[in-house]
Short mmCIF file of C-alpha atoms and ligand atoms in Angstrom, two decimals:
data_model
loop_
_atom_site.label_atom_id
_atom_site.label_comp_id
_atom_site.label_asym_id
_atom_site.label_seq_id
_atom_site.Cartn_x
_atom_site.Cartn_y
_atom_site.Cartn_z
CA MET A 1 26.78 -4.61 10.18
CA LEU A 2 29.94 -6.12 8.75
CA GLN A 3 29.89 -5.90 4.99
CA SER A 4 31.50 -9.34 4.72
CA LEU A 5 28.29 -10.72 6.22
CA LEU A 6 25.87 -8.58 4.25
CA PHE A 7 24.43 -10.21 1.14
CA VAL A 8 24.63 -7.36 -1.32
CA PRO A 9 25.66 -8.90 -4.64
CA THR A 10 26.79 -5.88 -6.65
CA LEU A 11 27.42 -6.38 -10.37
CA LYS A 12 29.73 -4.80 -12.91
CA ASP A 13 27.17 -4.97 -15.67
CA ALA A 14 23.43 -4.53 -15.66
CA PRO A 15 21.14 -7.15 -17.23
CA LYS A 16 20.78 -6.63 -20.99
CA ASP A 17 17.05 -5.98 -20.83
CA ALA A 18 17.40 -3.16 -18.25
CA GLU A 19 16.30 -0.17 -20.33
CA VAL A 20 16.13 2.52 -17.64
CA LYS A 21 18.76 3.83 -15.25
CA SER A 22 16.94 2.83 -12.06
CA HIS A 23 16.53 -0.74 -13.28
CA ARG A 24 20.21 -0.98 -14.23
CA LEU A 25 21.25 0.47 -10.88
CA MET A 26 18.93 -1.61 -8.75
CA SER A 27 20.32 -4.76 -10.33
CA ARG A 28 23.94 -3.60 -10.14
CA SER A 29 23.54 -2.41 -6.54
CA GLY A 30 22.36 -5.82 -5.39
CA LEU A 31 18.94 -4.51 -4.36
CA ILE A 32 16.82 -6.85 -6.48
CA LYS A 33 17.18 -9.97 -8.57
CA GLN A 34 14.84 -10.98 -11.33
CA THR A 35 13.26 -14.39 -10.73
CA ALA A 36 11.03 -14.40 -13.84
CA SER A 37 9.67 -11.76 -16.17
CA GLY A 38 8.08 -9.05 -13.99
CA ILE A 39 8.80 -11.07 -10.83
CA TYR A 40 11.60 -10.06 -8.47
CA THR A 41 13.34 -11.09 -5.29
CA TYR A 42 14.04 -8.16 -2.97
CA LEU A 43 17.57 -8.74 -1.70
CA PRO A 44 18.47 -7.65 1.87
CA VAL A 45 19.39 -4.00 1.19
CA GLY A 46 16.48 -3.53 -1.23
CA TYR A 47 14.11 -5.10 1.26
CA LYS A 48 15.46 -2.91 4.06
CA ILE A 49 14.49 0.17 2.05
CA ILE A 50 11.10 -1.31 1.15
CA LYS A 51 10.45 -1.69 4.89
CA LYS A 52 11.43 1.94 5.47
CA ILE A 53 8.92 3.09 2.85
CA GLU A 54 6.29 0.83 4.41
CA ASN A 55 6.90 2.28 7.85
CA ILE A 56 6.67 5.86 6.63
CA ILE A 57 3.30 4.94 5.10
CA ARG A 58 2.17 3.28 8.33
CA GLU A 59 3.12 6.33 10.41
CA GLU A 60 1.31 8.79 8.16
CA LEU A 61 -1.86 6.70 7.77
CA ASP A 62 -2.08 5.74 11.45
CA MET A 63 -1.78 9.45 12.25
CA ILE A 64 -5.00 10.26 10.35
CA GLY A 65 -6.88 7.43 12.06
CA CYS A 66 -6.52 4.51 9.67
CA SER A 67 -5.86 0.94 10.89
CA GLU A 68 -3.77 -1.74 9.28
CA LEU A 69 -5.09 -5.21 8.53
CA LEU A 70 -3.98 -7.98 6.19
CA MET A 71 -6.30 -9.58 3.67
CA PRO A 72 -5.60 -12.78 1.75
CA ALA A 73 -3.78 -12.66 -1.57
CA LEU A 74 -5.77 -15.73 -2.63
CA GLN A 75 -9.37 -14.71 -3.30
CA PRO A 76 -12.44 -16.81 -4.11
CA SER A 77 -14.16 -16.09 -7.43
CA ASP A 78 -17.55 -15.82 -5.64
CA LEU A 79 -16.71 -12.32 -4.38
CA TRP A 80 -15.57 -11.23 -7.84
CA LYS A 81 -18.76 -12.63 -9.36
CA GLU A 82 -20.78 -10.60 -6.86
CA SER A 83 -19.09 -7.37 -7.91
CA GLY A 84 -19.28 -8.35 -11.57
CA ARG A 85 -15.53 -8.11 -12.09
CA TRP A 86 -14.85 -11.86 -12.54
CA ASP A 87 -15.93 -11.47 -16.19
CA LYS A 88 -14.82 -7.88 -16.70
CA TYR A 89 -11.25 -7.90 -15.43
CA GLY A 90 -9.65 -9.67 -18.39
CA PRO A 91 -6.30 -11.44 -18.78
CA GLU A 92 -4.48 -9.29 -16.17
CA LEU A 93 -6.29 -11.29 -13.48
CA MET A 94 -4.23 -14.33 -12.43
CA ARG A 95 -6.82 -17.07 -12.17
CA LEU A 96 -6.38 -20.55 -10.72
CA LYS A 97 -8.40 -23.53 -9.48
CA ASP A 98 -8.17 -25.39 -6.18
CA ARG A 99 -8.20 -29.21 -5.94
CA LYS A 100 -12.01 -29.21 -6.02
CA GLU A 101 -11.98 -27.22 -9.26
CA ARG A 102 -13.26 -24.06 -7.58
CA ASP A 103 -12.12 -20.80 -9.14
CA PHE A 104 -9.77 -18.41 -7.35
CA CYS A 105 -7.64 -15.48 -8.28
CA LEU A 106 -4.47 -13.90 -6.91
CA GLY A 107 -5.61 -10.44 -5.85
CA PRO A 108 -4.70 -7.58 -8.21
CA THR A 109 -6.59 -5.28 -5.78
CA HIS A 110 -8.89 -5.84 -2.79
CA GLU A 111 -12.17 -3.90 -3.16
CA GLU A 112 -14.22 -7.13 -3.08
CA VAL A 113 -12.53 -8.60 0.00
CA ILE A 114 -12.65 -5.40 2.05
CA THR A 115 -16.29 -4.77 1.14
CA ASP A 116 -17.09 -8.30 2.31
CA VAL A 117 -15.24 -7.70 5.60
CA VAL A 118 -17.00 -4.41 6.29
CA ARG A 119 -20.53 -5.43 5.24
CA ASP A 120 -20.49 -8.28 7.77
CA HIS A 121 -19.35 -6.13 10.68
CA ILE A 122 -20.72 -2.63 10.23
CA ASN A 123 -24.41 -1.86 10.03
CA SER A 124 -24.87 1.54 11.66
CA TYR A 125 -23.74 5.12 11.00
CA LYS A 126 -22.38 5.05 14.56
CA LYS A 127 -19.48 2.89 13.36
CA LEU A 128 -18.64 5.12 10.39
CA PRO A 129 -16.33 6.47 9.10
CA ILE A 130 -13.64 3.79 9.06
CA GLY A 131 -10.31 3.59 7.22
CA LEU A 132 -8.62 0.21 6.72
CA TYR A 133 -5.38 -0.44 4.88
CA GLN A 134 -2.96 -3.23 4.15
CA ILE A 135 0.49 -3.68 2.70
CA GLN A 136 0.27 -6.66 0.39
CA THR A 137 1.72 -8.41 -2.59
CA LYS A 138 -0.46 -7.83 -5.65
CA PHE A 139 -0.60 -9.95 -8.79
CA ARG A 140 -1.34 -8.67 -12.26
CA ASP A 141 -0.46 -10.49 -15.46
CA GLU A 142 0.62 -7.25 -17.14
CA MET A 143 0.85 -7.32 -20.91
CA ARG A 144 4.24 -5.57 -20.81
CA PRO A 145 6.08 -6.12 -17.57
CA ARG A 146 9.11 -3.87 -17.78
CA PHE A 147 11.51 -1.39 -16.23
CA GLY A 148 12.21 -3.63 -13.24
CA LEU A 149 9.92 -2.83 -10.34
CA MET A 150 8.07 -0.17 -12.33
CA ARG A 151 5.64 -2.58 -13.96
CA GLY A 152 5.85 -5.97 -12.32
CA ARG A 153 3.51 -8.92 -12.45
CA GLU A 154 3.94 -9.34 -8.70
CA PHE A 155 4.48 -6.13 -6.73
CA ILE A 156 4.00 -4.58 -3.29
CA MET A 157 1.14 -2.15 -2.82
CA LYS A 158 -0.40 -0.30 0.06
CA ASP A 159 -4.15 -0.16 -0.41
CA LEU A 160 -6.45 1.84 1.84
CA TYR A 161 -10.25 1.73 1.76
CA THR A 162 -12.52 4.17 3.59
CA PHE A 163 -16.26 3.86 4.31
CA HIS A 164 -18.60 6.79 4.96
CA GLU A 165 -22.19 7.74 5.65
CA SER A 166 -22.14 10.78 3.36
CA GLU A 167 -20.38 12.29 0.33
CA GLU A 168 -19.33 15.21 2.55
CA ASP A 169 -17.53 12.89 4.93
CA LEU A 170 -15.77 11.16 2.01
CA ASP A 171 -14.65 14.61 0.81
CA VAL A 172 -13.11 15.34 4.22
CA TRP A 173 -11.22 12.04 4.20
CA TYR A 174 -10.14 12.44 0.58
CA LYS A 175 -8.40 15.66 1.61
CA LYS A 176 -6.87 14.08 4.71
CA VAL A 177 -5.47 11.19 2.69
CA THR A 178 -4.18 13.59 0.02
CA GLN A 179 -2.19 15.41 2.71
CA ALA A 180 -0.92 12.11 4.15
CA TYR A 181 0.25 11.11 0.66
CA ILE A 182 2.05 14.44 0.21
CA ASN A 183 3.85 13.79 3.51
CA ILE A 184 4.69 10.19 2.55
CA PHE A 185 6.20 11.10 -0.81
CA ASN A 186 8.08 14.08 0.64
CA ARG A 187 9.57 11.83 3.28
CA CYS A 188 10.58 9.40 0.52
CA GLY A 189 12.47 12.29 -1.07
CA LEU A 190 10.19 12.45 -4.09
CA ASP A 191 9.00 15.54 -5.94
CA ILE A 192 5.42 14.88 -6.90
CA LYS A 193 2.66 16.46 -8.91
CA ILE A 194 -0.99 15.67 -8.18
CA VAL A 195 -2.96 15.24 -11.38
CA ALA A 196 -6.64 14.59 -12.14
CA SER A 197 -7.19 11.15 -13.64
CA ASP A 198 -9.70 8.70 -15.04
CA THR A 199 -11.17 6.09 -12.74
CA GLY A 200 -10.39 3.15 -15.09
CA GLN A 201 -10.71 -0.51 -14.08
CA ILE A 202 -11.56 0.28 -10.43
CA GLY A 203 -14.49 2.57 -11.23
CA GLY A 204 -15.87 5.56 -9.33
CA ASP A 205 -16.52 9.28 -9.51
CA GLU A 206 -13.35 11.31 -9.04
CA ALA A 207 -9.69 10.37 -8.97
CA ASP A 208 -6.23 11.87 -8.65
CA GLU A 209 -2.81 10.44 -9.33
CA PHE A 210 0.49 11.18 -7.61
CA MET A 211 3.16 11.53 -10.25
CA VAL A 212 6.94 11.66 -10.03
CA MET A 213 8.09 13.74 -12.97
CA SER A 214 10.54 11.63 -14.94
CA GLU A 215 11.60 11.02 -18.52
CA VAL A 216 11.09 7.30 -18.05
CA GLY A 217 7.51 7.67 -16.82
CA GLU A 218 4.84 5.80 -18.75
CA ASP A 219 2.17 8.47 -18.25
CA THR A 220 1.89 11.82 -19.98
CA ILE A 221 0.88 14.73 -17.77
CA THR A 222 -0.65 17.92 -19.03
CA TYR A 223 -0.23 20.96 -16.82
CA CYS A 224 -0.76 24.69 -17.00
CA MET A 225 2.14 27.16 -17.01
CA SER A 226 0.03 29.82 -15.26
CA CYS A 227 -2.18 28.05 -12.71
CA SER A 228 -2.25 24.81 -10.71
CA TYR A 229 -4.19 22.83 -13.33
CA ALA A 230 -2.71 19.36 -13.95
CA ALA A 231 -4.26 16.21 -15.42
CA ASN A 232 -3.28 12.91 -16.92
CA GLN A 233 -3.42 13.23 -20.71
CA GLU A 234 -5.71 10.15 -20.76
CA HIS A 235 -8.16 12.21 -18.73
CA SER A 236 -7.79 15.66 -20.27
CA GLY A 237 -7.04 14.92 -23.92
CA LEU A 238 -5.03 18.17 -24.00
CA GLU A 239 -1.90 18.66 -26.11
CA GLU A 240 1.20 20.80 -25.63
CA GLY A 241 0.31 24.40 -26.48
CA ASP A 242 -3.45 24.03 -25.87
CA LYS A 243 -5.33 26.53 -23.70
CA CYS A 244 -5.78 25.70 -20.01
CA PRO A 245 -9.46 24.88 -19.31
CA LEU A 246 -9.26 26.77 -15.99
CA CYS A 247 -7.39 29.98 -16.75
CA GLY A 248 -6.65 30.07 -20.48
CA GLY A 249 -2.90 29.81 -19.87
CA THR A 250 -0.60 27.59 -21.94
CA ILE A 251 -0.56 23.81 -21.47
CA LYS A 252 2.73 21.93 -21.26
CA THR A 253 3.25 18.16 -21.29
CA ALA A 254 5.75 16.00 -19.38
CA LYS A 255 6.30 12.35 -18.52
CA GLY A 256 5.47 11.00 -15.08
CA ILE A 257 5.68 7.81 -13.00
CA GLU A 258 2.43 7.10 -11.16
CA VAL A 259 3.42 6.17 -7.62
CA GLY A 260 0.00 6.52 -6.03
CA ASN A 261 -3.61 7.27 -6.72
CA ILE A 262 -6.81 8.02 -4.89
CA PHE A 263 -10.41 7.38 -5.93
CA LYS A 264 -13.83 8.40 -4.77
CA LEU A 265 -15.51 5.08 -5.40
CA GLY A 266 -18.97 6.13 -4.27
CA THR A 267 -21.36 3.18 -3.93
CA LYS A 268 -20.14 1.05 -6.83
CA TYR A 269 -19.09 -1.90 -4.63
CA SER A 270 -21.37 -1.30 -1.66
CA GLU A 271 -24.46 -1.37 -3.93
CA THR A 272 -23.55 -4.51 -5.86
CA MET A 273 -22.24 -6.33 -2.80
CA GLY A 274 -24.83 -5.09 -0.30
CA ALA A 275 -22.64 -3.14 2.14
CA LYS A 276 -25.48 -1.24 3.83
CA PHE A 277 -25.92 0.66 7.06
CA LEU A 278 -28.71 2.34 8.98
CA ASN A 279 -28.40 6.13 8.89
CA LYS A 280 -29.47 8.61 11.59
CA ASP A 281 -33.07 8.53 10.30
CA GLY A 282 -33.22 4.75 10.43
CA GLN A 283 -33.02 4.36 6.66
CA GLN A 284 -30.88 1.70 5.01
CA LYS A 285 -28.21 3.19 2.74
CA ALA A 286 -25.23 1.91 0.77
CA MET A 287 -21.90 2.94 2.29
CA ILE A 288 -19.91 5.52 0.38
CA MET A 289 -16.38 4.38 -0.30
CA GLY A 290 -12.96 5.75 -1.13
CA CYS A 291 -9.89 3.74 -2.19
CA TYR A 292 -6.29 4.82 -2.20
CA GLY A 293 -3.21 3.00 -3.51
CA ILE A 294 0.54 3.43 -3.30
CA GLY A 295 2.89 1.31 -5.37
CA ILE A 296 5.57 0.62 -2.77
CA SER A 297 7.98 -1.26 -5.03
CA ARG A 298 7.42 1.33 -7.76
CA THR A 299 8.10 4.11 -5.24
CA LEU A 300 11.45 2.50 -4.45
CA MET A 301 12.24 2.45 -8.16
CA ALA A 302 11.14 6.09 -8.63
CA SER A 303 13.34 7.11 -5.73
CA VAL A 304 16.37 5.46 -7.33
CA GLU A 305 15.51 7.11 -10.64
CA GLN A 306 15.46 10.54 -8.97
CA HIS A 307 18.41 10.11 -6.63
CA SER A 308 21.14 8.65 -8.78
CA THR A 309 23.71 9.00 -11.52
CA GLU A 310 24.51 6.09 -13.84
CA ASP A 311 27.00 4.63 -11.33
CA ALA A 312 25.86 5.85 -7.92
CA ILE A 313 22.82 6.08 -5.71
CA LEU A 314 22.44 8.74 -3.04
CA TRP A 315 19.58 7.74 -0.77
CA PRO A 316 17.30 10.42 0.65
CA GLU A 317 17.56 10.82 4.41
CA GLU A 318 14.61 8.64 5.43
CA LEU A 319 15.32 5.77 3.06
CA LYS A 320 19.06 5.28 3.51
CA PRO A 321 19.84 1.65 4.39
CA PHE A 322 22.54 2.70 6.89
CA ASP A 323 23.56 6.04 8.42
CA VAL A 324 27.29 5.68 7.90
CA HIS A 325 29.60 3.65 5.69
CA ILE A 326 33.10 3.07 7.09
CA ILE A 327 35.74 2.02 4.60
CA PRO A 328 39.22 1.02 5.69
CA VAL A 329 41.21 1.43 2.46
CA ASN A 330 43.74 -1.33 3.12
CA THR A 331 42.42 -4.16 5.25
CA LYS A 332 45.96 -5.55 5.62
CA ASP A 333 47.07 -2.38 7.43
CA GLU A 334 46.69 -2.92 11.16
CA ALA A 335 46.39 0.78 12.10
CA GLN A 336 43.59 1.29 9.56
CA CYS A 337 41.69 -1.79 10.69
CA LYS A 338 41.99 -0.88 14.35
CA LEU A 339 40.86 2.69 13.87
CA ALA A 340 37.98 1.69 11.57
CA ASP A 341 36.87 -0.86 14.10
CA SER A 342 36.96 1.58 17.01
CA ILE A 343 34.92 4.18 15.07
CA TYR A 344 32.49 1.41 14.10
CA LYS A 345 31.97 0.42 17.71
CA GLU A 346 31.65 3.99 18.91
CA LEU A 347 28.97 4.81 16.32
CA LEU A 348 27.04 1.60 17.05
CA ALA A 349 27.15 2.44 20.76
CA ASN A 350 25.65 5.84 19.91
CA GLY A 351 22.72 4.30 18.11
CA TYR A 352 23.84 4.70 14.51
CA GLN A 353 23.22 2.13 11.79
CA VAL A 354 26.71 1.49 10.45
CA LEU A 355 28.13 -0.58 7.62
CA LEU A 356 31.83 -1.47 7.97
CA ASP A 357 33.55 -2.63 4.81
CA ASP A 358 35.77 -5.28 6.39
CA ARG A 359 36.26 -7.16 3.09
CA GLN A 360 39.70 -7.88 1.69
CA GLU A 361 39.00 -6.08 -1.59
CA ARG A 362 40.91 -3.53 -3.63
CA ALA A 363 40.15 0.05 -2.57
CA GLY A 364 38.80 0.84 -6.06
CA SER A 365 36.20 -1.86 -5.96
CA LYS A 366 35.23 -0.96 -2.39
CA PHE A 367 34.53 2.61 -3.46
CA LYS A 368 32.57 1.48 -6.52
CA ASP A 369 30.41 -0.73 -4.32
CA ALA A 370 29.97 2.09 -1.80
CA ASP A 371 28.71 4.37 -4.58
CA LEU A 372 26.23 1.70 -5.62
CA ILE A 373 25.02 1.03 -2.07
CA GLY A 374 24.41 4.75 -1.73
CA ILE A 375 24.90 5.58 1.96
CA PRO A 376 25.14 9.41 2.26
CA VAL A 377 27.87 9.63 4.91
CA ARG A 378 31.20 7.89 4.32
CA ILE A 379 34.23 7.62 6.56
CA VAL A 380 37.38 6.58 4.73
CA VAL A 381 40.14 5.24 6.96
CA GLY A 382 43.40 5.44 4.98
CA LYS A 383 47.05 6.45 5.35
CA ASN A 384 46.27 9.10 7.98
CA ALA A 385 45.06 6.43 10.36
CA VAL A 386 48.53 6.36 11.97
CA ASP A 387 47.87 9.93 13.18
CA GLY A 388 44.33 9.08 14.21
CA ASN A 389 42.80 10.98 11.29
CA VAL A 390 40.15 9.89 8.79
CA GLU A 391 38.43 11.38 5.77
CA PHE A 392 34.84 12.35 6.34
CA LEU A 393 32.66 12.63 3.24
CA ASN A 394 29.14 13.99 3.15
CA ARG A 395 27.93 12.85 -0.27
CA ASN A 396 24.92 15.19 -0.09
CA ASP A 397 27.12 18.23 -0.63
CA GLY A 398 30.34 16.50 -1.67
CA GLU A 399 32.18 18.03 1.29
CA LYS A 400 35.31 16.05 2.16
CA VAL A 401 37.30 16.87 5.31
CA LEU A 402 40.16 15.29 7.20
CA VAL A 403 39.09 14.93 10.81
CA SER A 404 40.44 13.42 13.96
CA ALA A 405 38.68 10.15 14.73
CA GLU A 406 38.01 11.54 18.19
CA ASP A 407 35.78 14.24 16.72
CA ILE A 408 33.81 11.93 14.45
CA LEU A 409 30.54 12.07 16.41
CA LYS A 410 30.51 15.86 16.10
CA TYR A 411 30.72 15.60 12.31
CA ILE A 412 27.94 13.08 12.03
P1 ATP B 501 -0.92 1.84 -13.98
O1 ATP B 501 -1.74 2.87 -14.72
O2 ATP B 501 0.51 2.23 -13.83
O3 ATP B 501 -1.13 0.46 -14.51
P2 ATP B 501 -3.02 1.43 -12.12
O4 ATP B 501 -3.92 2.56 -12.40
O5 ATP B 501 -3.32 0.10 -12.69
O6 ATP B 501 -1.51 1.84 -12.50
P3 ATP B 501 -3.78 0.96 -9.35
O7 ATP B 501 -4.55 -0.25 -9.68
O8 ATP B 501 -4.55 2.11 -8.90
O9 ATP B 501 -2.80 1.34 -10.54
O10 ATP B 501 -2.63 0.61 -8.27
C1 ATP B 501 -2.16 1.52 -7.28
C2 ATP B 501 -0.67 1.77 -7.45
O11 ATP B 501 0.05 0.56 -7.60
C3 ATP B 501 -0.32 2.55 -8.71
O12 ATP B 501 -0.43 3.94 -8.47
C4 ATP B 501 1.12 2.15 -8.95
O13 ATP B 501 2.00 2.95 -8.19
C5 ATP B 501 1.17 0.73 -8.42
N1 ATP B 501 1.15 -0.25 -9.54
C6 ATP B 501 0.12 -0.53 -10.36
N2 ATP B 501 0.45 -1.50 -11.22
C7 ATP B 501 1.73 -1.85 -10.95
C8 ATP B 501 2.64 -2.81 -11.49
N3 ATP B 501 2.28 -3.61 -12.48
N4 ATP B 501 3.88 -2.88 -10.95
C9 ATP B 501 4.26 -2.07 -9.93
N5 ATP B 501 3.44 -1.16 -9.37
C10 ATP B 501 2.20 -1.05 -9.87
MG1 MG B 502 -2.67 -0.91 -14.38
#
């Protein structure tokens, strides 16, 4: 890709209301643009990374036997009245009327819709278990939208729902999904802690949250210094210095960003909405459900928070928007342009995703932009171009070497 054609509107200054580093950087790097409070446009590079996260999620969930579908964002109130949540959900639910004055909402979550899909098509244990997920825009009129993509009023979520004939089978799937989530967040370059949590608005029996440890996190995590005990403070009520309920060790507290969570819903929705099946003994039973979310836009934000300094992003391997950034220092110098162009073509021909900074900008501003865009491998084509040499920089370890352009493939 030629950088002159890429729409990546980097900024000198972050918006005034950007309180956290990742929000400042995502705006300055031209990844997102605020459209209204808590509502963002994902610009091309930001959206490219969103799609990478989505595809990692797809790979890991498909591998454990889940299938992707797409439910409507616009949901009729009838379903929400059946589950009893039309009255319970409160002002976070974005409600609207159609031209015939019928009530609708913009989905903040999809338990009602998926339960309706499954109850109409599955009626025997022979068709269970089943795992269905979607990647969808969610709407929640949050009281305090803030920190950019961290708490939006419109955001991208992956939501998975599983249906089972027994608690034991749900337990097996709960573990499988937990492992898939560990893989997903590892591949996104995130260090996570799994913590026990309350079931909250969604309801259910048991729940865990996937937390990225970070100063800017809105949740407080309590964890044991001596064993693996970890819980959301909302759930455990523990304070720093308390005794661990499992082993008696000392409890510590830290801040975390919730990037995902998993719930054992049990029969909450299947009972109220009549999602029943015939079991092996011919009895009619309510399906046992699990639900599992990942905040995709929030995961992007958490990744920037973890992989950046105030002026530079360094994308983890699987999220990087391009493999290599080529920067000719002086675009008026013919030797530099020629060499940069030939390396560009060679790398493209070898299947690399390459960004070539062909813009007529000062070198200083090119490097600043390159730091913001965050590609891990950089090839700087400068004065040594006359001898066929370029500077090769691996930003992961800071190693900078002068190499012959002919050897470039070896270095990459
Ligand atoms: P929170 O406690 O942060 O409000 P939640 O418990 O309401 O989260 P869920 O309804 O379970 O979250 O949604 C699943 C995932 O979606 C969350 O783990 C989080 O990563 C993401 N998420 C939730 N609300 C938002 C939001 N307003 N903006 C961006 N991502 C969100
Ligand atoms: Mg919430």
